[in-house]
Amino acid sequence: MERIAIYPGSFDPVTMGHLDIIERGLKLFDRIIVTILCNPAKRYLFSAAERMEMLEDSLSGFKGVEVDQYDGLLVEYARRRNAHAILRGMRAVSDFEFEFQMALMNRKLNREIQTVFLMTSLRWIYTSSSIIKEAVRFGGDIRDMVPELVFHKLRERFGEDRMSG
Ligand code: PNS
């Protein structure tokens, strides 16, 4: 049986931390479906179409990875795609409460689907889409924390003069 995992998230935008989790997840799963879902607690900078484009571009060199989007419940999407695992990255203790709650809720909704956590590599432990957007907004250079296209999109969005490098 093919081992399929859904790697869900907002990806607003995709970062090197996400790519690291996908790369390492591919050692555990035959196929990873990277899916943009809606987190009602967030307001997004990029549209779903822009986030898809950035993900597709960043993942074009990865084998066994597909990018998709879904407007609904994660476990329902996983069921439809025949996936038995949800892959999530875990950074510091601060991630734990939200991740724990989400994993338990997803398990309550569908006991057949297991959530698998990978610890983020130390190199990316402090990065997040939110903190990267904040740094860019105030002119910080985040070039090595995001894929090339994302860097350009952020530069477009915030204006070249706000970003060094
Ligand atoms: O990158 P994020 O914002 O931390 O990802 C959170 C996301 C999008 C995976 C989560 O909000 C989600 O699964 N949204 C879809 C609706 C759902 O199934 N929620 C969890 C159970 S109520």
Tab-separated table of C-alpha atoms and ligand atoms in Angstrom:
chain	number	residue	atom	x	y	z
A	1	MET	CA	0.000	0.000	0.000
A	2	GLU	CA	1.278	3.459	-0.906
A	3	ARG	CA	2.050	5.534	2.190
A	4	ILE	CA	0.434	8.914	1.580
A	5	ALA	CA	0.614	11.903	3.920
A	6	ILE	CA	-1.122	15.233	3.763
A	7	TYR	CA	1.115	18.162	4.738
A	8	PRO	CA	-1.499	20.842	5.483
A	9	GLY	CA	-0.983	24.502	6.207
A	10	SER	CA	-1.552	28.123	5.344
A	11	PHE	CA	1.771	28.505	3.518
A	12	ASP	CA	1.478	32.308	3.544
A	13	PRO	CA	4.148	32.062	2.175
A	14	VAL	CA	6.085	28.773	2.022
A	15	THR	CA	9.442	28.995	3.849
A	16	MET	CA	12.644	26.966	3.944
A	17	GLY	CA	11.322	25.471	7.203
A	18	HIS	CA	8.379	23.959	5.293
A	19	LEU	CA	10.673	22.597	2.570
A	20	ASP	CA	12.867	20.994	5.229
A	21	ILE	CA	9.868	19.153	6.726
A	22	ILE	CA	8.719	17.975	3.260
A	23	GLU	CA	12.212	16.772	2.334
A	24	ARG	CA	12.504	14.789	5.559
A	25	GLY	CA	8.889	13.594	5.354
A	26	LEU	CA	9.696	11.992	2.004
A	27	LYS	CA	11.952	9.568	3.865
A	28	LEU	CA	8.854	8.295	5.704
A	29	PHE	CA	6.160	8.534	3.031
A	30	ASP	CA	5.911	7.505	-0.631
A	31	ARG	CA	3.881	10.571	-1.466
A	32	ILE	CA	3.200	13.871	0.257
A	33	ILE	CA	0.253	16.038	-0.734
A	34	VAL	CA	0.998	19.604	0.306
A	35	THR	CA	-2.422	21.168	0.814
A	36	ILE	CA	-3.406	24.766	1.400
A	37	LEU	CA	-6.312	24.867	3.839
A	38	CYS	CA	-8.042	27.702	5.620
A	39	ASN	CA	-6.989	28.624	9.144
A	40	PRO	CA	-9.880	30.861	10.283
A	41	ALA	CA	-7.612	32.502	12.870
A	42	LYS	CA	-5.404	34.045	10.170
A	43	ARG	CA	-5.642	36.894	7.705
A	44	TYR	CA	-3.607	36.092	4.623
A	45	LEU	CA	-1.156	38.302	2.773
A	46	PHE	CA	-1.235	36.210	-0.419
A	47	SER	CA	-4.259	34.762	-2.224
A	48	ALA	CA	-4.642	30.977	-2.380
A	49	ALA	CA	-3.659	31.105	-6.082
A	50	GLU	CA	-0.440	32.994	-5.248
A	51	ARG	CA	0.371	30.579	-2.420
A	52	MET	CA	-0.201	27.643	-4.801
A	53	GLU	CA	2.107	29.203	-7.383
A	54	MET	CA	4.888	29.728	-4.821
A	55	LEU	CA	4.517	26.163	-3.504
A	56	GLU	CA	4.520	24.646	-6.996
A	57	ASP	CA	7.594	26.607	-8.003
A	58	SER	CA	9.493	25.782	-4.779
A	59	LEU	CA	8.641	22.087	-4.985
A	60	SER	CA	9.210	21.538	-8.710
A	61	GLY	CA	12.430	19.611	-8.022
A	62	PHE	CA	10.848	17.271	-5.447
A	63	LYS	CA	9.739	13.788	-6.514
A	64	GLY	CA	6.626	12.301	-4.868
A	65	VAL	CA	5.121	15.667	-3.961
A	66	GLU	CA	1.829	17.157	-5.139
A	67	VAL	CA	0.373	20.566	-4.336
A	68	ASP	CA	-3.354	21.115	-3.849
A	69	GLN	CA	-5.863	23.290	-2.010
A	70	TYR	CA	-9.084	22.436	-0.223
A	71	ASP	CA	-11.799	24.519	1.325
A	72	GLY	CA	-13.040	22.359	4.171
A	73	LEU	CA	-12.147	19.930	6.916
A	74	LEU	CA	-8.633	18.478	6.841
A	75	VAL	CA	-9.615	14.920	7.845
A	76	GLU	CA	-12.322	14.883	5.186
A	77	TYR	CA	-9.752	15.884	2.586
A	78	ALA	CA	-7.340	13.198	3.858
A	79	ARG	CA	-10.072	10.570	3.596
A	80	ARG	CA	-10.936	11.609	0.044
A	81	ARG	CA	-7.271	11.420	-0.964
A	82	ASN	CA	-6.759	8.019	0.671
A	83	ALA	CA	-4.123	9.408	3.053
A	84	HIS	CA	-3.663	7.845	6.477
A	85	ALA	CA	-1.301	10.443	7.895
A	86	ILE	CA	-1.145	14.170	8.520
A	87	LEU	CA	2.391	15.539	8.621
A	88	ARG	CA	3.176	18.607	10.748
A	89	GLY	CA	6.397	20.318	11.741
A	90	MET	CA	6.945	21.185	15.383
A	91	ARG	CA	9.271	23.991	16.413
A	92	ALA	CA	9.524	25.069	20.020
A	93	VAL	CA	7.261	24.464	23.011
A	94	SER	CA	5.118	27.389	21.823
A	95	ASP	CA	3.823	25.275	18.917
A	96	PHE	CA	2.859	22.421	21.168
A	97	GLU	CA	-0.494	23.545	22.536
A	98	PHE	CA	-2.030	24.387	19.160
A	99	GLU	CA	-0.606	21.275	17.501
A	100	PHE	CA	-1.725	19.012	20.332
A	101	GLN	CA	-5.256	20.405	20.253
A	102	MET	CA	-5.473	20.103	16.458
A	103	ALA	CA	-4.084	16.556	16.425
A	104	LEU	CA	-6.556	15.437	19.111
A	105	MET	CA	-9.502	17.080	17.343
A	106	ASN	CA	-8.516	15.480	14.040
A	107	ARG	CA	-8.198	12.129	15.782
A	108	LYS	CA	-11.634	12.559	17.354
A	109	LEU	CA	-13.067	13.312	13.887
A	110	ASN	CA	-11.357	10.376	12.188
A	111	ARG	CA	-9.480	7.698	14.152
A	112	GLU	CA	-8.016	6.143	11.004
A	113	ILE	CA	-5.770	9.138	10.341
A	114	GLN	CA	-2.577	9.571	12.376
A	115	THR	CA	-0.794	12.878	12.911
A	116	VAL	CA	2.991	12.575	12.579
A	117	PHE	CA	5.252	15.358	13.872
A	118	LEU	CA	8.760	16.052	12.698
A	119	MET	CA	10.966	18.364	14.740
A	120	THR	CA	12.027	21.327	12.644
A	121	SER	CA	15.759	21.384	11.967
A	122	LEU	CA	17.644	23.648	14.364
A	123	ARG	CA	18.530	25.919	11.463
A	124	TRP	CA	14.866	26.921	10.998
A	125	ILE	CA	13.660	26.678	14.588
A	126	TYR	CA	13.007	30.435	14.906
A	127	THR	CA	11.432	31.023	11.493
A	128	SER	CA	7.751	31.234	10.653
A	129	SER	CA	5.793	32.765	7.780
A	130	SER	CA	4.495	35.409	10.216
A	131	ILE	CA	7.864	36.523	11.562
A	132	ILE	CA	9.344	36.557	8.055
A	133	LYS	CA	6.504	38.842	6.858
A	134	GLU	CA	7.072	41.127	9.840
A	135	ALA	CA	10.822	41.334	9.163
A	136	VAL	CA	10.199	42.110	5.478
A	137	ARG	CA	7.606	44.748	6.305
A	138	PHE	CA	10.250	46.691	8.237
A	139	GLY	CA	13.055	46.190	5.714
A	140	GLY	CA	14.807	43.063	7.053
A	141	ASP	CA	16.785	40.793	4.721
A	142	ILE	CA	15.222	37.333	4.812
A	143	ARG	CA	16.623	36.114	1.471
A	144	ASP	CA	18.023	32.820	2.797
A	145	MET	CA	14.864	31.897	4.736
A	146	VAL	CA	12.511	31.575	1.753
A	147	PRO	CA	12.657	30.093	-1.766
A	148	GLU	CA	13.723	32.484	-4.542
A	149	LEU	CA	10.237	33.144	-5.989
A	150	VAL	CA	8.873	33.882	-2.522
A	151	PHE	CA	11.639	36.426	-1.972
A	152	HIS	CA	10.646	38.182	-5.200
A	153	LYS	CA	6.934	38.066	-4.379
A	154	LEU	CA	7.573	39.538	-0.927
A	155	ARG	CA	9.717	42.225	-2.496
A	156	GLU	CA	6.930	43.024	-4.972
A	157	ARG	CA	4.365	43.158	-2.192
A	158	PHE	CA	6.307	45.338	0.224
A	159	GLY	CA	8.322	47.397	-2.253
A	160	GLU	CA	11.992	46.942	-3.149
A	161	ASP	CA	13.135	49.902	-1.037
A	162	ARG	CA	11.851	48.208	2.138
A	163	MET	CA	14.091	45.164	1.614
A	164	SER	CA	17.858	45.197	1.826
A	165	GLY	CA	19.959	42.931	-0.397
B	1	PNS	O1	-0.107	26.742	8.735
B	1	PNS	P1	-1.211	26.740	9.748
B	1	PNS	O2	-2.037	28.016	9.664
B	1	PNS	O3	-0.704	26.480	11.149
B	1	PNS	O4	-2.192	25.500	9.374
B	1	PNS	C1	-3.397	25.274	10.081
B	1	PNS	C2	-4.377	24.455	9.215
B	1	PNS	C3	-4.699	25.212	7.929
B	1	PNS	C4	-3.741	23.105	8.892
B	1	PNS	C5	-5.686	24.213	10.048
B	1	PNS	O5	-6.262	25.460	10.404
B	1	PNS	C6	-6.714	23.348	9.313
B	1	PNS	O6	-6.595	22.132	9.278
B	1	PNS	N1	-7.737	23.996	8.698
B	1	PNS	C7	-8.822	23.296	7.976
B	1	PNS	C8	-10.051	23.082	8.876
B	1	PNS	C9	-9.795	21.948	9.851
B	1	PNS	O7	-9.865	20.794	9.484
B	1	PNS	N2	-9.414	22.327	11.124
B	1	PNS	C10	-8.933	21.374	12.137
B	1	PNS	C11	-10.005	20.609	12.841
B	1	PNS	S1	-11.327	21.542	13.457
